[in-house]
XYZ file of C-alpha atoms in Angstrom:
621
model
C 23.079 61.297 -85.081
C 24.804 64.613 -85.735
C 22.024 66.374 -83.809
C 22.459 64.117 -80.778
C 26.216 64.693 -80.792
C 25.709 68.422 -80.998
C 23.330 68.396 -78.019
C 25.742 66.246 -76.000
C 28.586 68.616 -76.836
C 26.426 71.599 -75.860
C 25.557 69.941 -72.553
C 29.168 69.140 -71.727
C 30.274 72.644 -72.707
C 27.589 74.113 -70.478
C 28.806 72.069 -67.525
C 32.461 72.880 -68.215
C 31.938 76.596 -67.720
C 29.478 76.492 -64.868
C 29.736 78.997 -61.999
C 32.020 78.426 -59.034
C 30.679 79.160 -55.573
C 31.077 78.309 -51.897
C 28.667 76.878 -49.389
C 26.619 79.733 -47.923
C 25.195 77.703 -45.044
C 26.759 75.731 -42.229
C 29.688 73.452 -43.007
C 30.642 70.090 -41.590
C 34.153 68.885 -40.812
C 36.243 68.018 -43.904
C 35.440 64.482 -44.960
C 38.368 64.623 -47.371
C 41.468 66.829 -47.118
C 44.623 66.791 -49.250
C 47.535 69.022 -48.241
C 50.292 67.028 -49.968
C 52.164 66.388 -46.707
C 55.193 68.212 -45.348
C 58.982 68.121 -45.375
C 61.967 69.661 -47.137
C 62.442 66.926 -49.784
C 60.545 66.722 -53.058
C 57.677 64.256 -53.470
C 56.636 61.636 -53.038
C 55.158 61.237 -56.518
C 51.415 60.921 -56.857
C 49.900 57.546 -57.799
C 49.996 57.050 -61.571
C 46.175 57.178 -61.736
C 46.159 60.740 -60.326
C 47.885 62.507 -63.202
C 49.203 62.098 -66.721
C 52.027 64.556 -65.938
C 55.537 63.399 -65.106
C 56.943 63.759 -61.576
C 60.381 65.379 -61.142
C 62.420 66.065 -58.007
C 63.176 69.633 -58.888
C 62.077 72.237 -61.391
C 59.197 70.900 -63.501
C 59.164 71.702 -67.213
C 56.066 71.820 -69.421
C 53.915 68.744 -68.720
C 55.744 67.974 -65.472
C 54.946 68.453 -61.753
C 56.592 68.156 -58.385
C 55.574 68.325 -54.708
C 57.591 70.906 -52.783
C 57.536 73.108 -49.661
C 58.548 76.194 -51.732
C 57.499 77.557 -55.126
C 60.758 79.297 -56.150
C 61.962 76.383 -58.279
C 62.333 78.702 -61.260
C 64.087 82.053 -60.993
C 60.969 83.689 -62.463
C 58.620 82.160 -59.858
C 57.540 83.525 -56.493
C 59.469 82.379 -53.433
C 56.471 81.338 -51.335
C 55.562 78.507 -48.924
C 52.503 76.332 -49.316
C 49.082 77.719 -48.411
C 49.162 76.649 -44.731
C 52.835 76.366 -43.722
C 52.139 76.706 -39.990
C 49.145 74.413 -39.669
C 50.447 71.210 -41.235
C 50.698 68.035 -39.187
C 54.436 68.559 -38.768
C 54.409 72.333 -38.487
C 56.417 74.321 -41.058
C 57.594 73.064 -44.487
C 54.145 72.030 -45.656
C 54.055 71.026 -49.294
C 51.925 71.902 -52.315
C 51.486 70.455 -55.806
C 53.517 72.572 -58.292
C 52.495 72.109 -61.960
C 54.078 73.379 -65.179
C 51.250 73.202 -67.705
C 51.619 71.072 -70.786
C 51.705 72.669 -74.212
C 48.405 70.915 -74.832
C 45.403 71.921 -72.723
C 43.716 69.089 -70.894
C 43.390 67.086 -67.697
C 46.326 67.150 -65.295
C 44.816 65.804 -62.029
C 42.206 63.118 -61.284
C 41.414 61.144 -58.171
C 38.533 59.308 -56.523
C 37.059 60.691 -53.310
C 35.303 58.026 -51.254
C 33.375 57.855 -47.991
C 30.941 60.598 -48.932
C 27.462 60.786 -47.517
C 24.465 59.879 -49.622
C 21.894 62.430 -50.651
C 24.057 65.253 -49.234
C 25.236 68.589 -50.556
C 29.016 68.997 -50.417
C 31.405 71.872 -50.888
C 34.585 71.168 -52.854
C 37.373 73.781 -52.481
C 41.040 74.175 -53.384
C 43.669 76.897 -53.124
C 45.547 77.959 -56.289
C 48.445 80.302 -56.991
C 49.912 81.546 -60.286
C 53.592 81.129 -59.323
C 54.928 83.384 -62.110
C 56.231 86.788 -60.930
C 55.825 89.461 -63.684
C 58.223 91.795 -61.869
C 61.125 89.610 -63.068
C 60.202 90.253 -66.735
C 60.878 86.724 -67.984
C 57.600 86.551 -69.944
C 55.681 89.097 -71.931
C 53.249 91.019 -69.702
C 51.957 88.777 -66.945
C 52.720 85.593 -68.877
C 50.237 82.948 -70.011
C 47.469 82.975 -67.342
C 46.469 79.995 -65.280
C 42.939 78.793 -66.035
C 41.678 75.622 -64.332
C 38.369 73.815 -64.666
C 37.120 71.637 -61.787
C 34.803 68.714 -62.526
C 32.947 66.442 -60.101
C 31.855 63.120 -61.722
C 30.069 60.117 -60.376
C 32.187 57.025 -59.633
C 31.615 55.652 -63.141
C 32.654 58.972 -64.717
C 29.489 58.947 -66.818
C 27.497 61.605 -64.966
C 28.933 65.090 -64.437
C 27.617 66.374 -61.104
C 29.109 69.877 -61.173
C 31.826 71.831 -62.932
C 33.273 75.330 -62.859
C 36.257 77.285 -64.149
C 38.538 79.700 -62.325
C 38.870 81.923 -65.379
C 42.179 83.615 -66.132
C 44.498 83.941 -63.113
C 47.227 86.335 -64.180
C 50.673 86.523 -62.668
C 50.797 88.970 -59.746
C 53.634 91.089 -58.273
C 53.363 89.179 -54.983
C 52.561 85.583 -54.189
C 48.765 85.292 -53.958
C 46.893 82.153 -52.885
C 43.243 82.200 -54.015
C 40.516 79.768 -52.954
C 38.006 78.393 -55.457
C 35.108 76.093 -54.786
C 31.812 74.665 -55.919
C 28.933 72.741 -54.388
C 27.283 69.525 -55.599
C 24.795 67.004 -54.240
C 25.273 63.225 -54.066
C 22.526 60.910 -55.208
C 20.778 58.371 -52.996
C 23.217 55.496 -52.529
C 26.169 57.482 -53.905
C 29.228 57.598 -51.577
C 32.098 58.406 -53.951
C 32.928 60.850 -56.744
C 35.815 61.535 -59.107
C 37.546 64.939 -58.986
C 39.164 66.148 -62.203
C 41.227 69.299 -62.778
C 41.800 70.465 -66.331
C 44.179 73.050 -67.682
C 42.432 75.355 -70.135
C 45.586 77.158 -71.178
C 48.639 76.002 -73.096
C 52.243 75.583 -72.169
C 54.854 78.224 -72.693
C 56.055 81.215 -70.679
C 53.642 81.275 -67.766
C 50.668 79.015 -66.959
C 52.566 77.594 -63.978
C 50.579 76.957 -60.822
C 50.589 75.565 -57.305
C 47.626 73.754 -55.714
C 47.083 73.069 -52.007
C 44.500 72.183 -49.353
C 41.916 70.368 -51.454
C 38.869 69.566 -49.293
C 35.347 68.130 -49.408
C 32.913 68.942 -46.620
C 29.171 68.710 -46.161
C 27.240 71.876 -46.833
C 24.032 72.664 -45.062
C 21.560 75.399 -45.804
C 21.675 78.361 -43.401
C 19.687 77.342 -40.336
C 18.729 79.375 -37.291
C 16.748 78.627 -34.160
C 14.082 81.045 -33.013
C 11.529 81.290 -30.225
C 8.301 83.204 -29.900
C 9.539 84.295 -26.460
C 12.558 86.227 -27.769
C 13.488 88.348 -30.777
C 17.154 87.292 -30.576
C 18.917 83.897 -30.432
C 19.070 84.322 -26.671
C 16.334 83.704 -24.140
C 16.949 85.275 -20.746
C 14.936 84.661 -17.604
C 15.262 84.929 -13.860
C 15.173 81.708 -11.876
C 11.618 81.376 -10.674
C 10.259 83.190 -13.726
C 11.218 80.511 -16.273
C 8.169 79.375 -18.280
C 7.187 75.713 -18.171
C 8.022 75.382 -21.870
C 10.222 77.366 -24.219
C 8.969 76.849 -27.807
C 11.830 76.524 -30.294
C 11.841 76.007 -34.056
C 14.540 75.761 -36.687
C 14.249 77.727 -39.919
C 16.109 76.661 -43.078
C 16.378 78.768 -46.195
C 16.065 75.789 -48.576
C 12.723 74.025 -48.937
C 14.447 70.683 -49.663
C 13.279 68.047 -47.139
C 15.613 67.656 -44.163
C 15.910 65.440 -41.113
C 16.737 66.790 -37.683
C 18.185 65.894 -34.308
C 18.027 68.419 -31.468
C 21.021 68.652 -29.139
C 21.764 70.395 -25.867
C 24.909 71.489 -24.020
C 25.780 73.135 -20.726
C 29.005 74.690 -21.966
C 28.551 75.177 -25.730
C 31.330 72.649 -26.398
C 30.110 69.215 -25.353
C 26.784 68.285 -26.954
C 24.327 65.416 -26.441
C 21.334 64.358 -28.498
C 17.901 64.978 -26.971
C 16.098 61.619 -27.336
C 13.069 61.665 -29.598
C 13.419 65.307 -30.668
C 13.732 64.909 -34.448
C 11.257 67.434 -35.852
C 11.768 71.048 -36.892
C 10.281 72.278 -33.616
C 10.941 71.477 -29.978
C 9.262 72.516 -26.740
C 12.148 72.786 -24.298
C 11.049 72.191 -20.679
C 11.915 75.279 -18.667
C 15.438 74.563 -17.368
C 16.785 75.423 -13.952
C 20.155 76.554 -15.298
C 21.691 78.065 -18.428
C 22.232 75.865 -21.468
C 22.665 75.818 -25.239
C 20.447 74.163 -27.866
C 21.228 73.388 -31.525
C 20.029 71.101 -34.306
C 21.904 68.524 -36.394
C 20.567 68.693 -39.957
C 20.912 66.242 -42.817
C 19.090 65.357 -46.001
C 19.003 61.670 -45.172
C 18.325 60.031 -41.809
C 21.331 57.733 -42.172
C 23.605 60.755 -42.197
C 22.640 62.034 -38.717
C 25.050 59.578 -37.050
C 28.037 60.534 -39.226
C 29.724 63.791 -38.136
C 30.974 64.301 -41.704
C 27.521 64.031 -43.183
C 25.401 66.472 -41.217
C 25.544 70.204 -40.626
C 24.606 72.242 -37.607
C 22.300 75.146 -37.003
C 23.389 78.226 -35.124
C 22.971 77.557 -31.431
C 20.263 79.081 -29.247
C 21.367 80.251 -25.808
C 19.096 79.974 -22.764
C 20.421 82.164 -19.957
C 18.928 81.512 -16.522
C 19.937 84.024 -13.865
C 19.889 83.436 -10.161
C 17.820 85.921 -8.191
C 20.366 88.514 -7.022
C 20.704 89.169 -3.297
C 19.690 92.561 -1.977
C 22.514 95.078 -2.505
C 24.922 95.826 0.330
C 24.658 99.357 1.647
C 27.646 101.650 1.870
C 26.055 103.111 4.995
C 23.459 105.646 6.008
C 24.362 109.260 5.342
C 24.296 112.102 7.828
C 25.030 115.247 5.905
C 24.845 118.988 6.231
C 22.413 121.011 4.178
C 25.255 122.346 2.041
C 26.789 118.903 1.338
C 26.124 116.328 -1.393
C 23.150 114.069 -0.625
C 24.449 111.041 -2.580
C 23.559 107.582 -1.264
C 25.286 104.457 -2.554
C 25.193 100.669 -2.528
C 27.486 97.998 -3.934
C 26.359 97.104 -7.436
C 23.714 98.517 -9.753
C 20.270 98.866 -8.199
C 16.804 100.296 -8.696
C 15.912 102.968 -6.102
C 12.443 103.271 -4.567
C 10.715 105.351 -1.918
C 9.169 102.325 -0.179
C 10.377 98.895 1.043
C 7.889 97.273 -1.363
C 5.971 98.724 -4.283
C 6.308 102.482 -4.203
C 7.679 104.758 -6.892
C 10.766 103.974 -8.938
C 13.114 106.924 -8.391
C 16.163 105.794 -10.372
C 17.029 102.625 -12.297
C 20.235 100.669 -12.698
C 22.607 102.838 -10.671
C 24.778 102.221 -7.624
C 24.234 105.815 -6.449
C 21.182 107.983 -5.856
C 20.963 111.673 -4.942
C 17.681 112.521 -3.181
C 16.424 116.041 -2.683
C 15.088 115.610 0.859
C 15.965 113.614 3.935
C 14.315 110.261 4.528
C 14.611 106.522 3.907
C 15.276 105.159 0.447
C 15.316 101.557 -0.748
C 17.722 99.905 -3.195
C 16.647 96.789 -5.074
C 19.283 94.651 -6.835
C 18.518 94.337 -10.538
C 20.082 92.598 -13.503
C 20.368 94.888 -16.542
C 17.931 94.409 -19.434
C 15.964 91.673 -17.677
C 13.234 91.532 -15.061
C 15.262 89.862 -12.324
C 15.320 91.655 -8.996
C 16.198 90.839 -5.399
C 13.479 89.498 -3.109
C 14.021 92.360 -0.649
C 15.263 95.918 -0.772
C 18.051 97.544 1.233
C 17.124 100.611 3.260
C 19.529 103.559 3.148
C 18.736 106.555 5.359
C 19.574 110.166 4.714
C 19.666 112.613 7.630
C 20.198 116.280 6.838
C 21.361 118.759 9.470
C 21.080 122.493 8.854
C 24.202 124.488 8.299
C 24.673 127.130 11.048
C 23.574 130.609 9.958
C 26.361 133.061 10.705
C 25.125 136.208 9.003
C 26.889 138.393 6.474
C 30.607 138.991 6.392
C 31.718 142.013 8.413
C 33.916 144.996 7.642
C 35.105 146.872 10.741
C 37.941 149.126 11.890
C 39.839 150.238 14.953
C 41.980 153.207 15.860
C 45.740 152.961 15.862
C 47.093 151.551 19.113
C 43.584 150.441 20.078
C 41.701 147.112 19.772
C 38.402 145.885 18.378
C 36.144 143.011 19.407
C 34.969 140.504 16.775
C 31.728 138.646 17.551
C 30.831 135.387 15.743
C 27.199 136.444 16.031
C 25.711 133.016 16.843
C 25.404 131.187 20.162
C 25.310 127.536 21.148
C 27.906 126.334 18.646
C 31.602 125.490 18.603
C 34.006 128.193 17.440
C 37.408 128.053 15.820
C 38.947 131.392 14.805
C 41.750 131.759 12.335
C 43.764 132.912 15.350
C 43.084 129.423 16.915
C 40.915 131.017 19.610
C 37.705 129.147 20.431
C 35.493 131.773 22.096
C 32.464 133.515 20.642
C 34.158 136.922 20.850
C 37.824 137.710 20.328
C 39.816 140.949 20.604
C 42.274 141.903 17.873
C 44.753 144.742 17.583
C 46.114 144.069 14.085
C 44.502 144.797 10.734
C 43.785 141.836 8.469
C 41.260 139.159 7.448
C 39.867 137.043 10.293
C 37.556 134.033 9.936
C 35.538 132.059 12.433
C 34.297 128.526 11.716
C 31.180 127.663 13.675
C 30.086 124.023 13.996
C 26.934 122.339 15.241
C 25.892 118.687 14.755
C 28.957 118.221 12.576
C 27.890 120.998 10.179
C 30.031 124.082 9.781
C 29.869 127.549 8.322
C 32.383 130.338 8.051
C 32.089 134.056 8.703
C 34.753 136.510 7.551
C 35.813 139.772 9.202
C 37.801 142.401 7.299
C 39.552 144.557 9.924
C 41.107 147.889 8.936
C 43.306 150.075 11.177
C 42.494 153.812 11.250
C 45.809 155.674 11.561
C 46.250 158.642 13.928
C 47.321 161.731 11.924
C 50.802 163.124 12.616
C 51.856 166.340 10.817
C 55.288 165.798 9.299
C 55.723 169.099 7.404
C 53.941 172.320 6.407
C 55.084 173.645 3.056
C 54.388 177.340 2.287
C 56.234 177.606 -1.032
C 54.860 180.477 -3.164
C 52.384 181.240 -0.418
C 50.516 177.935 -0.913
C 50.034 175.990 2.311
C 50.416 172.214 2.058
C 49.924 170.158 5.224
C 51.809 166.863 5.023
C 51.313 163.835 7.347
C 53.513 160.800 8.134
C 51.117 158.031 7.040
C 47.988 157.795 4.910
C 44.522 157.824 6.392
C 41.006 159.160 6.112
C 41.824 162.710 7.210
C 40.359 166.207 6.963
C 42.222 169.526 7.325
C 41.624 173.016 8.737
C 43.457 176.305 9.572
C 40.868 177.620 12.014
C 39.613 174.377 13.649
C 36.119 175.305 12.511
C 35.947 174.752 8.788
C 37.484 171.419 7.741
C 38.119 170.263 4.211
C 39.186 167.046 2.462
C 42.142 168.677 0.707
C 45.438 169.450 2.470
C 46.047 172.476 0.131
C 45.290 176.092 1.202
C 46.285 178.459 -1.663
C 44.905 181.925 -0.712
C 45.863 182.605 2.886
C 47.376 185.919 4.034
C 50.675 186.176 5.868
C 50.760 185.590 9.562
C 51.211 183.102 12.396
C 48.824 180.208 11.696
C 47.914 176.795 13.081
C 47.424 173.654 10.913
C 44.817 171.170 12.178
C 44.432 167.499 10.991
C 41.896 165.006 12.340
C 40.948 161.421 11.465
C 37.459 161.497 10.030
C 35.978 158.799 12.316
C 37.584 160.252 15.436
C 40.792 158.226 15.579
C 43.182 161.055 16.532
C 44.052 164.708 15.983
C 47.199 166.778 15.422
C 48.011 170.475 15.067
C 51.045 172.658 14.487
C 51.725 176.435 14.525
C 53.558 177.847 11.504
C 54.344 181.219 9.930
C 53.300 182.376 6.485
C 54.871 185.304 4.613
C 52.933 185.954 1.425
C 55.117 188.063 -0.854
C 53.564 190.219 -3.630
C 54.285 189.011 -7.121
C 54.453 192.612 -8.522
C 53.608 196.269 -7.800
C 52.920 199.368 -9.993
C 54.373 202.602 -8.503
C 52.654 204.945 -11.003
C 50.833 207.226 -8.550
C 47.338 205.999 -9.324
C 46.743 205.126 -5.689
C 46.440 201.384 -6.382
C 49.267 198.965 -5.642
C 51.794 201.805 -5.648
C 54.109 200.190 -3.091
C 55.746 196.836 -2.567
C 53.959 196.063 0.759
C 54.394 192.753 2.645
C 51.122 192.289 4.527
C 51.399 190.677 7.950
C 55.085 191.446 8.372
C 54.192 192.978 11.714
C 53.678 189.409 13.002
C 57.404 188.875 12.622
C 59.163 191.664 14.576
C 62.613 190.235 13.898
C 62.047 189.709 10.212
C 64.038 191.565 7.542
C 63.443 191.649 3.793
C 66.373 192.666 1.586
C 65.612 193.803 -2.023
C 68.151 193.467 -4.884
C 68.165 194.171 -8.572
C 68.850 191.368 -10.999
C 72.572 192.007 -10.759
C 72.577 191.530 -6.979
C 72.851 195.214 -5.992
C 71.229 195.880 -2.641
C 68.423 198.452 -2.953
C 66.231 198.440 0.150
C 65.626 196.662 3.474
C 62.135 196.259 4.885
C 61.279 195.504 8.536
C 58.128 195.100 10.599
C 58.371 198.802 11.324
C 59.038 199.771 7.713
C 57.229 197.190 5.560
C 56.864 199.204 2.306
C 59.012 200.233 -0.707
C 57.971 202.738 -3.376
C 60.345 201.568 -6.122
C 62.967 204.364 -5.771
C 66.624 204.487 -4.917
C 68.021 207.698 -3.464
C 64.875 209.516 -4.583
C 65.105 208.307 -8.163
C 62.581 206.056 -9.857
C 63.930 202.638 -10.720
C 63.200 201.062 -14.067
C 60.467 198.485 -14.634
C 62.260 195.187 -14.214
C 62.448 191.952 -12.308
C 63.776 192.274 -8.704
C 64.784 189.780 -6.036
C 64.162 189.526 -2.333
C 65.667 187.634 0.604
C 63.420 187.040 3.629
C 64.931 186.303 7.046
C 62.182 185.722 9.610
C 64.656 185.893 12.434
C 63.721 182.398 13.607
C 66.115 180.501 11.373
C 63.809 180.400 8.349
C 65.180 182.104 5.238
C 63.749 182.044 1.732
C 64.225 184.010 -1.443
C 62.095 184.913 -4.413
C 61.471 187.553 -7.058
C 58.798 190.073 -8.059
C 58.145 192.518 -10.888
C 58.157 196.314 -10.869
C 55.773 197.582 -13.556
C 55.261 201.201 -14.726
């Protein structure tokens, strides 16, 4: 007798701490749902058979409960609404069952659930919250935890169908609803069960909870529909290519025997049973339009007519596409050889080189860029499926050559002259940047000129860079220190000469003797010439009157060219010493027969034509 009692106790203990878990397959509509109503007032009280706790309209103490739309009945409890405040029948102010655990652990809620389906797996679930808020510090730590055991018994309360415990639910800083559930299976002929909730903790500071949204719903094993014609739950075909039969089968993870009823729908919302199709496979006659197929699944045939007693497979989608019309063309293209060759149609298309058959050039694009002129054909196509238009749309590409205008031109003209610019191609239309429209134009201003030539709608541009060659005009001839510098009024490509025979690039002539000279300047390509006569007096920089026969006199060579010229010589203090003329062009470095000292001396030259200049030289002994 003691052994039998021990085994019974072991069995009950094993059930009491079984594992919780949710339905992993498809779920039916709730056959039972308790949300404790809605409203701002407390209650109403539960029937006396539901609980051994005492109902109060306010804050429940240990061993008491209430039904309220808020949980902040105690200053140490969370201020939270019920689990689904916005989805109750009357909107906000939904209620939940608020329980203050008794000092003695034990059952606090029991009720019968009727109308269940026979031989069916159900999911029981409920939402729980530990209403104590540790942040308020009313209890030690997180307070006494909530720990609830759920038990599902047969109607006679002699057979325990399933049990499971939540384990410790500690108080949390914020209000936290948690869902717990378990699954069980009714026996043949069984349509009701008894739900019991037991408190595993004791009363005291903590172990206060709220319960809401208790539900029972049928639980089916995961079920999917597959077809040998598709690797996905979608079968796609083009109208006209639909097979006579589409083989379908439903696969269920659980080997438990099931009963089936195939259904079909045109919109995925409204479903009808397919008469006679009650096996795990179904050969669907090839439809002429899109539709959905699914399977009702139960563990007993009597449950197939009760929406609360069966579950549903995932649906299988049959997509039937109409044959698309041939794409509309955006027009034939007539382009120039330097333009883009892109052809286009409205909508994605496959491009071919023939009206039928031929080579596929590009798939699934509304544009195509060929490399040569010709006719190309666009076939409407649905993506990822063999469904094409019955005909193809021809799009022609005509390519006209771009006129060949030759290389750009660099040319020049002489100042105050003109130059002709020739487009260089005949039989085309011309538009110059000057707005002239002839093949040849005459310009008289330097700059960049362009001509656009057009034939068959195709154009090309030729550019002319025109430079003016300036005519040289001598503006000044500088002979400072005996160095001749020929200056002109404006820049140009000039060359210079003093004898009109030998020309040079430089306008400097440093080693010329005194005399009457002529400066010559000419533009290198023949655009003008200028000349000017000038006089050059080249003064010695020093002389050495020491009687050696070399450089003994201060002699101004070429002074004879200037008969009116006079040269006055002074010492460094400005004392006049000697005057030289064309008839007397030398000085021997004496004054009144006496030798003057080696020193620096000055001169003043007056050419007698208005030109006067001064300078200095050295007398060395």
